[in-house]
Amino acid sequence: MPVTEQAAESLAALLRRLRADAGLTQEELASAAGLSPRSISDLERGLHATSRRDTARLLADALNLTGGQRAVFEATALGRGNGAGPLVPAPEAALARSVAATTPRLPRDIKEFTGRDADLARLTAAVAEDGGVVEVCAIDGMAGVGKSVFTIHAAHLLQDSFPDGQIYLSLNAHLPGHLPVDPADAIVGLLIATGVPRHQIPDDLAARSALWRAHVAGKRMLLLLDDAAGHEQVRPLLPGTPGSLVLITSRRNLTALDGATSICLETMPPEQAAALLIRLADRPGLDPADPAIAVINALCGYLPLAIAMMARQLRHHPAWTTESLASYLAAARGRLQLMHAENLSVAAAFDMSYQDLTDEQQRMFRRLGLNPGTDIDAYAAAALDASTPDVARLRLDELFDHHLLTEHASGRYRMHDLIKEHARALAETEGAEERDAAVGRLVRYYVRATEAAGHYFNRRQVRAVESSFELPALGTVDDAAAWTEAERGNVHAIVDLAAQRGWSDPALAIVTSVSGFLRTYGHWINMRTLHMTALEAARQAGDRRGEISILANLGVVQRLTADYSALVATLNRALKLCVQQQDSAGQARALVGLSRAQQITADFRTATSTAKRALDLSIQAGELLGQADALKEVGRVQLLTADYAGARSSHSRALELYRSLDHPFGEASSLRYLGSTYQDPRDFPVAAGCFADAMEMCRRLNDRLGLAFTLSYLGVSQHLVGHDRAAASRSLTEALALHREFGHRFGLAEALISLGDLNADSDPVAAREYYRQALALASEISASYQQALALEGIGTMDLTAAGGPAAQALLRRAREIYRRMGSPRYRQIDQLLGDG
C-alpha cells in the first residue's frame, strides 16, 4: 500500500485511536503487549513523545497492525515521521479508517469473563440449529452492559466451527472521535482482510456487496460486527449463502434484520455482579457475601462497565476497603462522575448514545429524567413532553431501540438508574422554568388520571378536575384497577414530589383519589404512608379542610389495620378541626368513625350515642350520604345488642339512601347487615337473598374484603337457622381465607369465632383451636367484644365437658366484658353459671 505524508498526529492520539479501533482497554493492551498499564497510560497522555523500538514492536503486535499501517505506527513511535506528524496510508482517509477497524482474527478473549451462562447457551443453541441460511445473531443492550466482551467471548467458543476464518470489524457507531463506518468502506475492509487486492474492489456499494458475497460463498466464516449503528449499516455486509455466522453488537434493537436471532443483554444478577467485581479487583480476601460488595454493585446498577471501573479503583488503591468505597459511592452527589477509569467513563458511554438521538428524542430523554416515578407509559410521557400519547409512544419506542429504556411490561418503560441519573443531569442544563413546567404537567396529569380511575372505588365523591390531558382507557372497573395497580409506585413518587415542592392541592387530590382503590385491594400500608405525606403537606400549607379530609381517610386505614388507639386520636383531631371550621358534615363523618371504634373498644351505649349525633348533624347539613353512614352504625349496634327489629329498620333506611345516591359500596354493606337481622329460620330465604345480592355487588366491585364479611355473615346465618352445616362451613372457611389474604385481624377473629361456634358440638378439638386463635387475635388488637365471645366459647365447652373453676373463670371474664359493653349476652352466662 502506498504511503504518503498526512496531517500531523501525535503518538498519544494515534495510540488512543488504534487501541479504541481494536476494542481494547489500556489494561488489556498492556497485558497483550507484555507492558505495564502505567506505560500505556503515559504514552496516551503524551508524557513521552516517542517510545523505544521494542515497545513500538510489542504494541504493533498487540494491536494486530500489518503492512503500511504498522509502518506508520512504528515510524510515529520512533519519531521518524515528517515533522511532528506520522505517516498515514492515504489513498482515501475513509479507507484507512475502515481497514484499521478490520482484523482477520478475533480480538483477545477476556480471561476475566464472568457469568452470562444463559445468554451464551441461547446463542450457541441458535448457531447449532441448521436452518439452511446465513446465521445472524444480533446482541443488543444498553451502553456498558458488556455486549462486545460477551460477543468476543462467544466467538472464541465457536471459532473452531468456522475453519475458513474469523473477521472482526468495528463499525464505530459509538466510538468517541469517529464517525460510524460507511457500509461501502466496511466492505472494502472485509475484502482486503480476506485477501482481495484493492485494485479489484469496485467503487459502487452494490457492486462491492455482490463481490463480498461471491467471495465468501460456500465458506464457513465467523464475522463479528461490533458496535453497529443500525440495520442499514449491517445488511450490505451479510454473506449471501449458508454456512457462515455473523455476530452483531449494537445499542439498538436490530429488529429489521429478517431472520436474525436477537439476544438482549440485561444488567447482571447480583451474584454474577459480585463475582465480576471480585475477579477484576484481583485482591485477596474479597468475599462475595460481603454486604459492602452488594452495596457497590447495587449503586452501579449491576452494570458491568460501572462494576469494572469500581473494581479497578479497588485494584489500584490498596488502602481502600470495600466499605470505604461503598460509603464514598453512596454519599456522592453524582455517581457517574466517580465511575471513570483512564479515558473511559459510564457518562461518556451514555453520552455517545444520547448524541445519536434526534432533537425530539433528546428532549424526551431529558424530560424522562425529571420523572420521579419508577416507570412511565405513553400518557404520562406525553404530559412531560407536552405532546400527544401517539407521539410519546413513538419517542419511547425509539429510545427503547437505542437501549436507553427497557419495556418491562407492555407499554410501560423504565430507565436504568445510571441512565436516569444521566438524563436528569442533562435536564439540569435546561432552564428552571422549562423543567418546572414539565414536572407541573406530569403532576396535573396524575391528578386527572387518578380521579378518573378512583371513581370506581371511592366511597365518597371525588371532585372532578378539568384537564385537557388524554387519559388511558379506564372504561371499566378492571381497567381502572389494572392501571392504578401499575401506577402505585409512581403515585407515591408524584405525591412525595408535590409535597416537597409545596403543591398541597394536587398532592391531596391524588391521595384522595387513590384511597378507595388502596382500601379495596388491601394496600393499607401504602395507603397509610400516602396519607401521612398528604397530611403533612396540608398542615404545611395551612389547609384545614384538606387536613380534615385526609384525617378521615387516615382513620379508615387505621381501623382496617386495627390501630384503634391511633384511630381515636385521629378522629378526635378531625372532629376538633370540623368544629373550628363549622363543618357539620365533616363532624358527622368523624363521629361515624368514632362510633365504629367505640363498638370495638368501648361500649355499645357510647357507640349508639355517637352514631345518633352523627345522624342529627347529617340531617341538619342535608348530607344524605352522612345520614346513610350514621344509620348503618346505629343498625350495627342494634344487631350487637339483639335489637333485630330496630336493626332491620335502620339498615333498610340506610339501604334506601345508598340506592338513591347510586352508592354500590354502601348498598352492599347495608344488604349484608340487613340479611343478618333475619334470625327466624322461616325468614332465611329473605336473608339469603340479601346476602346473594351483596356478594354479587362485591364481586362486581372487586371488593374482596366486603365479600369476606358477607360470606362470614352468611355462614353465621346458615348455622343459626340450621339450614346447611356443610354450606355454613364452606362460607366461613372462604371468609377466613379472604381475611387471611388481606391480613385483616378483626375479620379473622370474627370468622374464627363463627367457625368455633359451628364446630362446638361436632368437633370440639377443632372448635377449641378456633376459639384459641380468635382470643389471641382479639386480645392483640384490643377488640373487647370478640375477646368475650372467644372466652365464652371456650368456657362453655369446658363447662359442658368437665365443669370446674377454670371454665367458670373464663365465663365470668366474658360476662364482665359483656356487662361493661352493654351486651345482653351476659344473661346467657348467668344461666350457665346458675347466677341468674
Coordinates of N, CA and C in Angstrom, one line a residue, residues 599-800:
Q599 N -67.6 0.7 69.2 CA -68.2 -0.6 69.2 C -67.2 -1.7 69.4
I600 N -65.9 -1.5 69.1 CA -64.9 -2.5 69.2 C -64.1 -2.4 70.6
T601 N -63.9 -1.1 71.0 CA -63.0 -0.9 72.2 C -63.7 -0.3 73.4
A602 N -64.9 0.2 73.2 CA -65.5 0.9 74.4 C -66.8 0.2 74.8
D603 N -67.9 0.8 74.5 CA -69.2 0.2 74.9 C -70.3 0.6 73.9
F604 N -71.3 -0.2 73.9 CA -72.4 0.0 72.9 C -73.2 1.2 73.1
R605 N -73.4 1.6 74.4 CA -74.2 2.8 74.7 C -73.5 4.0 74.1
T606 N -72.2 4.1 74.4 CA -71.5 5.3 73.8 C -71.5 5.3 72.3
A607 N -71.3 4.1 71.7 CA -71.3 4.0 70.3 C -72.6 4.4 69.7
T608 N -73.7 4.0 70.3 CA -75.0 4.4 69.8 C -75.2 5.9 69.9
S609 N -74.8 6.5 71.0 CA -75.0 7.9 71.2 C -74.2 8.7 70.2
T610 N -73.0 8.2 69.9 CA -72.1 8.9 68.9 C -72.7 8.8 67.5
A611 N -73.2 7.6 67.2 CA -73.8 7.4 65.8 C -75.0 8.3 65.7
K612 N -75.8 8.4 66.7 CA -77.0 9.3 66.6 C -76.7 10.7 66.5
R613 N -75.6 11.2 67.2 CA -75.2 12.6 67.0 C -74.8 12.8 65.5
A614 N -74.1 11.8 65.0 CA -73.7 11.9 63.6 C -74.9 12.0 62.7
L615 N -76.0 11.2 63.0 CA -77.2 11.2 62.2 C -77.9 12.6 62.3
D616 N -77.9 13.2 63.5 CA -78.6 14.5 63.6 C -77.8 15.6 62.8
L617 N -76.5 15.6 62.9 CA -75.7 16.5 62.2 C -75.8 16.4 60.7
S618 N -75.9 15.2 60.2 CA -76.1 14.9 58.8 C -77.4 15.4 58.3
I619 N -78.4 15.2 59.1 CA -79.8 15.7 58.8 C -79.8 17.2 58.7
Q620 N -79.1 17.9 59.7 CA -79.1 19.3 59.7 C -78.3 19.9 58.5
A621 N -77.3 19.1 58.1 CA -76.5 19.6 56.9 C -77.1 19.2 55.6
G622 N -78.1 18.4 55.6 CA -78.7 17.9 54.4 C -77.8 16.9 53.7
E623 N -77.0 16.2 54.4 CA -76.0 15.2 53.8 C -76.6 13.8 53.8
L624 N -77.1 13.4 52.7 CA -77.7 12.1 52.6 C -76.7 10.9 52.8
L625 N -75.5 11.1 52.3 CA -74.5 10.0 52.4 C -74.1 9.9 53.9
G626 N -74.0 11.1 54.6 CA -73.7 11.0 56.0 C -74.8 10.4 56.8
Q627 N -76.1 10.6 56.4 CA -77.2 10.0 57.1 C -77.2 8.5 56.9
A628 N -76.9 8.0 55.7 CA -76.8 6.6 55.5 C -75.7 6.0 56.3
D629 N -74.5 6.6 56.3 CA -73.4 6.0 57.1 C -73.8 6.0 58.6
A630 N -74.4 7.0 59.1 CA -74.8 7.1 60.5 C -75.8 6.0 60.8
L631 N -76.8 5.9 60.0 CA -77.9 4.8 60.2 C -77.2 3.4 60.2
K632 N -76.3 3.2 59.4 CA -75.6 1.9 59.3 C -74.9 1.6 60.7
E633 N -74.3 2.6 61.3 CA -73.6 2.4 62.6 C -74.7 2.2 63.7
V634 N -75.8 2.9 63.6 CA -76.9 2.7 64.6 C -77.3 1.2 64.5
G635 N -77.6 0.8 63.2 CA -78.0 -0.6 63.0 C -77.0 -1.6 63.4
R636 N -75.7 -1.3 63.3 CA -74.7 -2.3 63.7 C -74.8 -2.5 65.2
V637 N -74.9 -1.5 66.0 CA -75.0 -1.6 67.4 C -76.3 -2.3 67.8
Q638 N -77.4 -2.0 67.1 CA -78.7 -2.7 67.4 C -78.5 -4.2 67.1
L639 N -77.8 -4.6 66.1 CA -77.5 -6.1 65.9 C -76.7 -6.7 67.0
L640 N -75.7 -5.9 67.5 CA -74.9 -6.5 68.5 C -75.6 -6.6 69.8
T641 N -76.7 -5.8 70.0 CA -77.4 -5.8 71.3 C -78.7 -6.6 71.1
A642 N -78.9 -7.4 70.0 CA -80.0 -8.2 69.7 C -81.3 -7.5 69.5
D643 N -81.3 -6.2 69.1 CA -82.5 -5.5 68.7 C -82.7 -5.6 67.2
Y644 N -83.1 -6.8 66.8 CA -83.2 -7.2 65.4 C -84.2 -6.3 64.6
A645 N -85.3 -6.0 65.3 CA -86.3 -5.2 64.6 C -85.8 -3.8 64.4
G646 N -85.2 -3.2 65.4 CA -84.6 -1.9 65.2 C -83.5 -1.9 64.2
A647 N -82.6 -2.9 64.2 CA -81.6 -3.0 63.2 C -82.1 -3.1 61.8
R648 N -83.2 -3.9 61.7 CA -83.8 -4.1 60.3 C -84.3 -2.7 59.8
S649 N -84.9 -1.9 60.7 CA -85.4 -0.6 60.3 C -84.2 0.3 59.9
S650 N -83.2 0.3 60.7 CA -82.1 1.2 60.4 C -81.4 0.9 59.1
H651 N -81.1 -0.4 58.9 CA -80.4 -0.8 57.7 C -81.3 -0.7 56.5
S652 N -82.6 -0.9 56.6 CA -83.5 -0.7 55.5 C -83.4 0.8 55.0
R653 N -83.5 1.7 56.0 CA -83.4 3.1 55.7 C -82.1 3.5 55.1
A654 N -81.0 2.9 55.6 CA -79.7 3.2 55.0 C -79.6 2.7 53.6
L655 N -80.2 1.5 53.4 CA -80.1 0.9 52.0 C -80.9 1.8 51.0
E656 N -82.0 2.3 51.4 CA -82.7 3.2 50.5 C -81.9 4.4 50.1
L657 N -81.2 5.0 51.2 CA -80.4 6.2 50.9 C -79.2 5.9 50.0
Y658 N -78.6 4.8 50.2 CA -77.4 4.4 49.4 C -77.9 4.2 47.9
R659 N -79.0 3.5 47.8 CA -79.5 3.3 46.4 C -79.9 4.6 45.7
S660 N -80.5 5.5 46.5 CA -80.8 6.8 45.9 C -79.6 7.6 45.4
L661 N -78.5 7.3 46.1 CA -77.2 8.0 45.8 C -76.4 7.3 44.8
D662 N -76.9 6.1 44.3 CA -76.1 5.2 43.5 C -74.7 4.9 44.1
H663 N -74.8 4.4 45.3 CA -73.5 4.2 46.1 C -73.4 2.7 46.3
P664 N -72.8 1.9 45.4 CA -72.8 0.5 45.5 C -72.1 -0.1 46.7
F665 N -71.0 0.5 47.1 CA -70.3 0.0 48.3 C -71.2 0.1 49.5
G666 N -71.9 1.2 49.7 CA -72.8 1.3 50.8 C -74.0 0.4 50.7
E667 N -74.5 0.2 49.5 CA -75.6 -0.7 49.3 C -75.2 -2.1 49.7
A668 N -74.0 -2.6 49.2 CA -73.6 -3.9 49.5 C -73.5 -4.1 51.0
S669 N -72.9 -3.2 51.8 CA -72.7 -3.3 53.2 C -74.0 -3.3 53.9
S670 N -75.0 -2.5 53.5 CA -76.3 -2.5 54.1 C -77.0 -3.8 53.9
L671 N -76.9 -4.4 52.7 CA -77.5 -5.6 52.4 C -77.0 -6.8 53.3
R672 N -75.7 -6.8 53.6 CA -75.2 -7.9 54.4 C -75.7 -7.7 55.9
Y673 N -75.7 -6.5 56.3 CA -76.2 -6.3 57.7 C -77.7 -6.6 57.7
L674 N -78.4 -6.2 56.7 CA -79.9 -6.4 56.7 C -80.2 -7.9 56.7
G675 N -79.4 -8.7 56.0 CA -79.6 -10.2 56.0 C -79.4 -10.7 57.4
S676 N -78.5 -10.1 58.1 CA -78.2 -10.7 59.5 C -79.3 -10.4 60.5
T677 N -80.2 -9.5 60.1 CA -81.3 -9.1 61.1 C -82.4 -10.2 61.0
Y678 N -82.4 -11.1 60.0 CA -83.4 -12.2 59.9 C -82.9 -13.4 60.7
Q679 N -83.4 -13.6 61.9 CA -83.0 -14.6 62.8 C -83.9 -15.8 62.8
D680 N -85.1 -15.7 62.4 CA -86.1 -16.8 62.3 C -85.8 -17.7 61.1
P681 N -85.7 -19.0 61.3 CA -85.4 -19.9 60.2 C -86.4 -19.7 59.1
R682 N -87.7 -19.3 59.4 CA -88.6 -19.2 58.3 C -88.3 -18.0 57.4
D683 N -87.5 -17.0 57.9 CA -87.1 -15.9 57.1 C -85.8 -16.1 56.4
F684 N -85.2 -17.3 56.5 CA -83.9 -17.5 55.8 C -83.9 -17.1 54.4
P685 N -84.9 -17.5 53.6 CA -84.9 -17.1 52.1 C -84.7 -15.6 51.9
V686 N -85.3 -14.8 52.8 CA -85.1 -13.4 52.6 C -83.7 -13.0 52.9
A687 N -83.2 -13.6 54.0 CA -81.8 -13.3 54.4 C -80.8 -13.7 53.3
A688 N -81.0 -14.9 52.8 CA -80.2 -15.5 51.7 C -80.2 -14.6 50.5
G689 N -81.4 -14.0 50.2 CA -81.4 -13.1 49.1 C -80.6 -11.8 49.3
C690 N -80.7 -11.3 50.5 CA -79.8 -10.1 50.8 C -78.4 -10.4 50.7
F691 N -77.9 -11.6 51.2 CA -76.5 -12.0 51.1 C -76.1 -12.2 49.7
A692 N -77.0 -12.8 48.9 CA -76.6 -13.1 47.5 C -76.5 -11.8 46.7
D693 N -77.4 -10.8 46.9 CA -77.3 -9.5 46.3 C -76.0 -8.8 46.7
A694 N -75.7 -8.9 48.0 CA -74.4 -8.2 48.5 C -73.2 -8.9 47.8
M695 N -73.2 -10.2 47.8 CA -72.0 -10.9 47.2 C -71.8 -10.5 45.7
E696 N -73.0 -10.4 45.0 CA -72.9 -10.1 43.6 C -72.3 -8.7 43.4
M697 N -72.7 -7.8 44.2 CA -72.2 -6.4 44.1 C -70.7 -6.4 44.5
C698 N -70.3 -7.1 45.5 CA -68.9 -7.1 45.9 C -68.0 -7.7 44.8
R699 N -68.5 -8.7 44.2 CA -67.7 -9.3 43.1 C -67.6 -8.3 41.9
R700 N -68.7 -7.6 41.6 CA -68.7 -6.7 40.5 C -67.8 -5.5 40.8
L701 N -67.7 -5.1 42.1 CA -66.8 -4.0 42.5 C -65.4 -4.5 42.8
N702 N -65.1 -5.8 42.7 CA -63.8 -6.3 43.1 C -63.5 -6.0 44.6
D703 N -64.6 -5.9 45.4 CA -64.4 -5.7 46.8 C -64.3 -7.0 47.6
R704 N -63.1 -7.5 47.6 CA -62.9 -8.8 48.2 C -63.0 -8.8 49.8
L705 N -62.7 -7.7 50.4 CA -62.9 -7.6 51.8 C -64.4 -7.6 52.2
G706 N -65.1 -6.8 51.4 CA -66.6 -6.8 51.6 C -67.2 -8.2 51.4
L707 N -66.7 -8.9 50.4 CA -67.1 -10.3 50.1 C -66.8 -11.2 51.3
A708 N -65.6 -11.0 51.9 CA -65.2 -11.8 53.1 C -66.3 -11.6 54.2
F709 N -66.6 -10.3 54.5 CA -67.6 -10.1 55.6 C -69.0 -10.7 55.2
T710 N -69.3 -10.5 54.0 CA -70.6 -11.1 53.6 C -70.7 -12.6 53.7
L711 N -69.6 -13.3 53.3 CA -69.6 -14.7 53.4 C -69.6 -15.1 54.9
S712 N -68.9 -14.3 55.7 CA -68.9 -14.6 57.2 C -70.3 -14.5 57.8
Y713 N -71.0 -13.4 57.4 CA -72.4 -13.3 58.0 C -73.3 -14.3 57.4
L714 N -73.1 -14.7 56.1 CA -73.9 -15.7 55.5 C -73.7 -17.1 56.3
G715 N -72.5 -17.4 56.6 CA -72.2 -18.6 57.3 C -72.8 -18.7 58.6
V716 N -72.8 -17.5 59.3 CA -73.5 -17.5 60.7 C -75.0 -17.7 60.5
S717 N -75.6 -17.1 59.5 CA -77.0 -17.2 59.3 C -77.3 -18.7 58.9
Q718 N -76.5 -19.3 58.1 CA -76.8 -20.7 57.7 C -76.7 -21.6 58.9
H719 N -75.8 -21.3 59.8 CA -75.7 -22.1 61.0 C -76.8 -21.9 62.0
L720 N -77.2 -20.6 62.2 CA -78.2 -20.3 63.2 C -79.6 -20.9 62.8
V721 N -79.9 -20.9 61.5 CA -81.2 -21.4 61.1 C -81.2 -22.9 60.8
G722 N -80.1 -23.5 61.0 CA -80.0 -24.9 60.8 C -80.2 -25.3 59.3
H723 N -79.8 -24.4 58.5 CA -80.1 -24.6 57.0 C -79.2 -25.7 56.4
D724 N -77.9 -25.5 56.6 CA -77.0 -26.5 56.0 C -75.6 -26.3 56.6
R725 N -75.2 -27.3 57.4 CA -74.0 -27.1 58.2 C -72.8 -27.1 57.2
A726 N -72.8 -28.0 56.2 CA -71.7 -28.0 55.2 C -71.6 -26.7 54.5
A727 N -72.8 -26.1 54.1 CA -72.7 -24.8 53.4 C -72.2 -23.7 54.3
A728 N -72.6 -23.8 55.6 CA -72.1 -22.8 56.6 C -70.5 -22.9 56.7
S729 N -70.1 -24.2 56.7 CA -68.6 -24.4 56.8 C -67.9 -23.8 55.6
R730 N -68.5 -24.0 54.4 CA -67.8 -23.5 53.2 C -67.8 -22.0 53.2
S731 N -68.9 -21.4 53.6 CA -69.0 -19.9 53.6 C -67.9 -19.3 54.6
L732 N -67.9 -19.9 55.8 CA -67.0 -19.4 56.8 C -65.5 -19.6 56.5
T733 N -65.2 -20.8 55.9 CA -63.9 -21.1 55.5 C -63.4 -20.2 54.4
E734 N -64.2 -19.9 53.4 CA -63.9 -19.0 52.4 C -63.7 -17.6 53.0
A735 N -64.5 -17.2 53.9 CA -64.4 -15.9 54.5 C -63.0 -15.8 55.3
L736 N -62.7 -16.9 56.0 CA -61.4 -16.9 56.7 C -60.3 -16.7 55.8
A737 N -60.3 -17.4 54.7 CA -59.2 -17.4 53.7 C -59.0 -15.9 53.2
L738 N -60.1 -15.3 52.9 CA -60.1 -13.9 52.3 C -59.5 -13.0 53.4
H739 N -59.9 -13.1 54.6 CA -59.4 -12.2 55.7 C -57.9 -12.5 55.9
R740 N -57.5 -13.7 55.8 CA -56.1 -14.0 55.9 C -55.3 -13.3 54.7
E741 N -55.9 -13.4 53.5 CA -55.2 -12.8 52.4 C -55.0 -11.3 52.6
F742 N -55.9 -10.6 53.2 CA -55.8 -9.2 53.5 C -55.0 -8.9 54.8
G743 N -54.9 -9.9 55.6 CA -54.3 -9.6 56.9 C -55.2 -8.8 57.8
H744 N -56.5 -9.0 57.6 CA -57.5 -8.2 58.4 C -57.8 -8.9 59.7
R745 N -57.1 -8.5 60.8 CA -57.2 -9.2 62.0 C -58.6 -9.2 62.7
F746 N -59.3 -8.1 62.6 CA -60.6 -8.1 63.2 C -61.5 -9.1 62.5
G747 N -61.5 -9.1 61.1 CA -62.3 -10.0 60.4 C -61.9 -11.5 60.6
L748 N -60.6 -11.7 60.8 CA -60.1 -13.0 61.1 C -60.7 -13.5 62.4
A749 N -60.7 -12.6 63.4 CA -61.2 -13.0 64.8 C -62.7 -13.4 64.7
E750 N -63.4 -12.6 63.9 CA -64.9 -12.8 63.8 C -65.1 -14.2 63.1
A751 N -64.4 -14.4 62.0 CA -64.6 -15.7 61.3 C -64.2 -16.9 62.1
L752 N -63.1 -16.8 62.9 CA -62.7 -17.9 63.7 C -63.7 -18.2 64.8
I753 N -64.3 -17.2 65.4 CA -65.3 -17.4 66.4 C -66.5 -18.1 65.8
S754 N -66.9 -17.7 64.6 CA -68.1 -18.3 64.0 C -67.8 -19.8 63.7
L755 N -66.5 -20.1 63.2 CA -66.2 -21.5 63.0 C -66.1 -22.3 64.3
G756 N -65.7 -21.6 65.4 CA -65.7 -22.3 66.7 C -67.1 -22.7 67.1
D757 N -68.1 -21.7 66.9 CA -69.5 -22.0 67.2 C -70.0 -23.1 66.3
L758 N -69.6 -23.1 65.1 CA -70.2 -24.1 64.1 C -69.7 -25.5 64.5
N759 N -68.4 -25.6 65.1 CA -67.8 -26.9 65.3 C -67.9 -27.4 66.8
A760 N -68.6 -26.5 67.6 CA -68.5 -26.8 69.1 C -69.1 -28.1 69.4
D761 N -70.2 -28.5 68.8 CA -70.9 -29.8 69.1 C -70.3 -31.0 68.3
S762 N -69.8 -30.8 67.1 CA -69.4 -31.9 66.3 C -67.9 -32.2 66.4
D763 N -67.1 -31.2 66.6 CA -65.6 -31.4 66.6 C -65.0 -30.4 67.6
P764 N -65.1 -30.8 68.9 CA -64.7 -29.9 70.0 C -63.2 -29.5 69.9
V765 N -62.4 -30.4 69.4 CA -60.9 -30.1 69.3 C -60.7 -29.0 68.3
A766 N -61.3 -29.1 67.2 CA -61.2 -28.0 66.2 C -61.8 -26.7 66.7
A767 N -63.0 -26.8 67.4 CA -63.6 -25.6 67.9 C -62.8 -24.9 68.9
R768 N -62.1 -25.7 69.8 CA -61.3 -25.0 70.8 C -60.1 -24.3 70.1
E769 N -59.6 -24.9 69.1 CA -58.4 -24.2 68.4 C -58.9 -22.9 67.7
Y770 N -60.1 -23.0 67.1 CA -60.6 -21.7 66.5 C -60.8 -20.7 67.6
Y771 N -61.4 -21.0 68.7 CA -61.6 -20.0 69.8 C -60.3 -19.5 70.3
R772 N -59.3 -20.4 70.4 CA -58.0 -20.0 71.0 C -57.3 -19.0 70.1
Q773 N -57.3 -19.3 68.8 CA -56.8 -18.3 67.8 C -57.5 -17.0 67.8
A774 N -58.8 -17.0 67.9 CA -59.6 -15.8 67.9 C -59.3 -15.0 69.2
L775 N -59.2 -15.7 70.3 CA -58.9 -15.0 71.6 C -57.5 -14.3 71.5
A776 N -56.5 -14.9 70.9 CA -55.2 -14.3 70.8 C -55.3 -13.1 69.9
L777 N -56.0 -13.2 68.8 CA -56.1 -12.1 67.9 C -56.8 -10.9 68.5
A778 N -58.0 -11.2 69.1 CA -58.8 -10.2 69.7 C -58.0 -9.5 70.8
S779 N -57.3 -10.2 71.6 CA -56.5 -9.6 72.7 C -55.4 -8.7 72.1
E780 N -54.8 -9.2 71.0 CA -53.7 -8.4 70.4 C -54.2 -7.0 69.9
I781 N -55.4 -7.0 69.4 CA -55.9 -5.7 68.8 C -56.9 -5.0 69.7
S782 N -57.1 -5.5 71.0 CA -58.0 -4.9 72.0 C -59.4 -4.8 71.5
A783 N -59.9 -5.9 70.8 CA -61.3 -6.0 70.4 C -62.0 -6.7 71.5
S784 N -62.6 -5.9 72.4 CA -63.2 -6.4 73.6 C -64.3 -7.4 73.4
Y785 N -65.2 -7.1 72.5 CA -66.4 -7.9 72.3 C -66.0 -9.3 71.8
Q786 N -65.0 -9.3 70.9 CA -64.6 -10.6 70.3 C -63.8 -11.4 71.3
Q787 N -63.1 -10.7 72.2 CA -62.4 -11.4 73.3 C -63.5 -12.2 74.2
A788 N -64.6 -11.5 74.5 CA -65.6 -12.1 75.3 C -66.3 -13.2 74.6
L789 N -66.5 -13.1 73.3 CA -67.1 -14.2 72.5 C -66.2 -15.5 72.5
A790 N -64.9 -15.2 72.4 CA -64.0 -16.4 72.4 C -63.9 -17.0 73.8
L791 N -63.8 -16.2 74.8 CA -63.8 -16.7 76.2 C -65.1 -17.5 76.5
E792 N -66.2 -16.9 76.0 CA -67.5 -17.7 76.3 C -67.5 -19.0 75.5
G793 N -67.0 -19.0 74.3 CA -66.9 -20.3 73.6 C -66.1 -21.3 74.3
I794 N -64.9 -21.0 74.7 CA -64.0 -21.9 75.4 C -64.6 -22.3 76.7
G795 N -65.1 -21.3 77.5 CA -65.6 -21.6 78.8 C -66.9 -22.5 78.7
T796 N -67.7 -22.3 77.8 CA -68.9 -23.1 77.6 C -68.6 -24.6 77.3
M797 N -67.6 -24.8 76.4 CA -67.2 -26.1 76.1 C -66.5 -26.8 77.2
D798 N -65.7 -26.1 78.0 CA -65.1 -26.7 79.2 C -66.1 -27.0 80.3
L799 N -67.0 -26.1 80.4 CA -68.0 -26.3 81.5 C -68.9 -27.6 81.1
T800 N -69.2 -27.7 79.9 CA -70.0 -28.9 79.4 C -69.3 -30.2 79.6

